């Protein structure tokens, strides 16, 4: 869609935003999950699915890596 080789796109993205496309998407997912944990009563499993994680374990690992907390402790804390 942007008429660039994927490698060139990735390099340009990293130069502009300071992180890889994958890390940027993960950051968006985790920020959305944080908001949903604070503002809704949805289960953690539902939130994981809403932000694009098919696997609860992957969501827990990514959330903890970015926040330093588990989703449950973030919600309760």
PDB file of C-alpha atoms in Angstrom:
ATOM      1  CA  UNK A   1       0.000   0.000   0.000  1.00  0.00           C
ATOM      2  CA  UNK A   2       2.941   2.363   0.565  1.00  0.00           C
ATOM      3  CA  UNK A   3       5.004   1.033  -2.354  1.00  0.00           C
ATOM      4  CA  UNK A   4       8.045   0.264  -0.218  1.00  0.00           C
ATOM      5  CA  UNK A   5       9.916  -2.939   0.369  1.00  0.00           C
ATOM      6  CA  UNK A   6       8.987  -4.200   3.869  1.00  0.00           C
ATOM      7  CA  UNK A   7      12.583  -3.800   5.059  1.00  0.00           C
ATOM      8  CA  UNK A   8      12.710  -0.155   3.909  1.00  0.00           C
ATOM      9  CA  UNK A   9       9.347   0.514   5.518  1.00  0.00           C
ATOM     10  CA  UNK A  10      10.523  -1.006   8.804  1.00  0.00           C
ATOM     11  CA  UNK A  11      13.727   1.048   8.773  1.00  0.00           C
ATOM     12  CA  UNK A  12      11.835   4.270   8.052  1.00  0.00           C
ATOM     13  CA  UNK A  13       9.223   3.521  10.689  1.00  0.00           C
ATOM     14  CA  UNK A  14      11.908   2.938  13.309  1.00  0.00           C
ATOM     15  CA  UNK A  15      13.678   6.165  12.365  1.00  0.00           C
ATOM     16  CA  UNK A  16      10.480   8.221  12.634  1.00  0.00           C
ATOM     17  CA  UNK A  17       8.891   6.623  15.707  1.00  0.00           C
ATOM     18  CA  UNK A  18      11.931   5.293  17.552  1.00  0.00           C
ATOM     19  CA  UNK A  19      10.634   1.744  17.795  1.00  0.00           C
ATOM     20  CA  UNK A  20       9.792  -1.129  15.522  1.00  0.00           C
ATOM     21  CA  UNK A  21       6.345  -1.535  14.014  1.00  0.00           C
ATOM     22  CA  UNK A  22       5.835  -4.641  16.166  1.00  0.00           C
ATOM     23  CA  UNK A  23       6.770  -2.747  19.348  1.00  0.00           C
ATOM     24  CA  UNK A  24       4.522   0.159  18.345  1.00  0.00           C
ATOM     25  CA  UNK A  25       1.548  -2.165  17.846  1.00  0.00           C
ATOM     26  CA  UNK A  26       2.263  -3.908  21.155  1.00  0.00           C
ATOM     27  CA  UNK A  27       2.390  -0.530  22.895  1.00  0.00           C
ATOM     28  CA  UNK A  28      -0.996   0.411  21.395  1.00  0.00           C
ATOM     29  CA  UNK A  29      -2.482  -2.915  22.488  1.00  0.00           C
ATOM     30  CA  UNK A  30      -1.182  -2.588  26.057  1.00  0.00           C
ATOM     31  CA  UNK A  31      -2.333   1.036  26.374  1.00  0.00           C
ATOM     32  CA  UNK A  32      -5.807   0.024  25.193  1.00  0.00           C
ATOM     33  CA  UNK A  33      -5.818  -2.918  27.615  1.00  0.00           C
ATOM     34  CA  UNK A  34      -4.848  -0.602  30.487  1.00  0.00           C
ATOM     35  CA  UNK A  35      -7.751   1.688  29.661  1.00  0.00           C
ATOM     36  CA  UNK A  36     -10.184  -1.231  29.404  1.00  0.00           C
ATOM     37  CA  UNK A  37      -8.986  -2.665  32.713  1.00  0.00           C
ATOM     38  CA  UNK A  38      -9.648   0.676  34.410  1.00  0.00           C
ATOM     39  CA  UNK A  39     -12.877   1.642  32.681  1.00  0.00           C
ATOM     40  CA  UNK A  40     -14.779  -1.612  32.136  1.00  0.00           C
ATOM     41  CA  UNK A  41     -15.812  -4.740  33.978  1.00  0.00           C
ATOM     42  CA  UNK A  42     -14.767  -6.984  31.077  1.00  0.00           C
ATOM     43  CA  UNK A  43     -12.821 -10.062  32.092  1.00  0.00           C
ATOM     44  CA  UNK A  44      -9.094 -10.128  31.511  1.00  0.00           C
ATOM     45  CA  UNK A  45      -9.627 -12.854  28.905  1.00  0.00           C
ATOM     46  CA  UNK A  46     -12.167 -10.666  27.080  1.00  0.00           C
ATOM     47  CA  UNK A  47      -9.794  -7.708  27.149  1.00  0.00           C
ATOM     48  CA  UNK A  48      -6.925  -9.851  25.873  1.00  0.00           C
ATOM     49  CA  UNK A  49      -9.084 -10.906  22.922  1.00  0.00           C
ATOM     50  CA  UNK A  50     -10.294  -7.333  22.303  1.00  0.00           C
ATOM     51  CA  UNK A  51      -6.742  -6.044  21.979  1.00  0.00           C
ATOM     52  CA  UNK A  52      -5.713  -8.859  19.654  1.00  0.00           C
ATOM     53  CA  UNK A  53      -4.240 -11.630  21.788  1.00  0.00           C
ATOM     54  CA  UNK A  54      -5.457 -15.149  21.014  1.00  0.00           C
ATOM     55  CA  UNK A  55      -3.400 -16.553  23.861  1.00  0.00           C
ATOM     56  CA  UNK A  56      -3.897 -15.430  27.479  1.00  0.00           C
ATOM     57  CA  UNK A  57      -0.289 -16.271  28.348  1.00  0.00           C
ATOM     58  CA  UNK A  58       1.058 -14.018  25.590  1.00  0.00           C
ATOM     59  CA  UNK A  59      -1.156 -11.193  26.831  1.00  0.00           C
ATOM     60  CA  UNK A  60      -0.017 -11.642  30.443  1.00  0.00           C
ATOM     61  CA  UNK A  61       3.655 -11.678  29.396  1.00  0.00           C
ATOM     62  CA  UNK A  62       3.335  -8.597  27.181  1.00  0.00           C
ATOM     63  CA  UNK A  63       1.298  -6.687  29.767  1.00  0.00           C
ATOM     64  CA  UNK A  64       3.776  -7.467  32.552  1.00  0.00           C
ATOM     65  CA  UNK A  65       6.760  -6.587  30.352  1.00  0.00           C
ATOM     66  CA  UNK A  66       5.297  -3.159  29.546  1.00  0.00           C
ATOM     67  CA  UNK A  67       3.752  -2.233  32.898  1.00  0.00           C
ATOM     68  CA  UNK A  68       5.599  -4.258  35.519  1.00  0.00           C
ATOM     69  CA  UNK A  69       2.250  -5.566  36.770  1.00  0.00           C
ATOM     70  CA  UNK A  70      -0.077  -8.418  35.966  1.00  0.00           C
ATOM     71  CA  UNK A  71      -3.400  -7.337  34.429  1.00  0.00           C
ATOM     72  CA  UNK A  72      -5.226  -8.296  37.651  1.00  0.00           C
ATOM     73  CA  UNK A  73      -2.909  -6.347  39.934  1.00  0.00           C
ATOM     74  CA  UNK A  74      -3.062  -3.354  37.580  1.00  0.00           C
ATOM     75  CA  UNK A  75      -6.864  -3.412  37.737  1.00  0.00           C
ATOM     76  CA  UNK A  76      -6.945  -3.786  41.518  1.00  0.00           C
ATOM     77  CA  UNK A  77      -4.052  -1.461  42.270  1.00  0.00           C
TER      78      UNK A  77
END
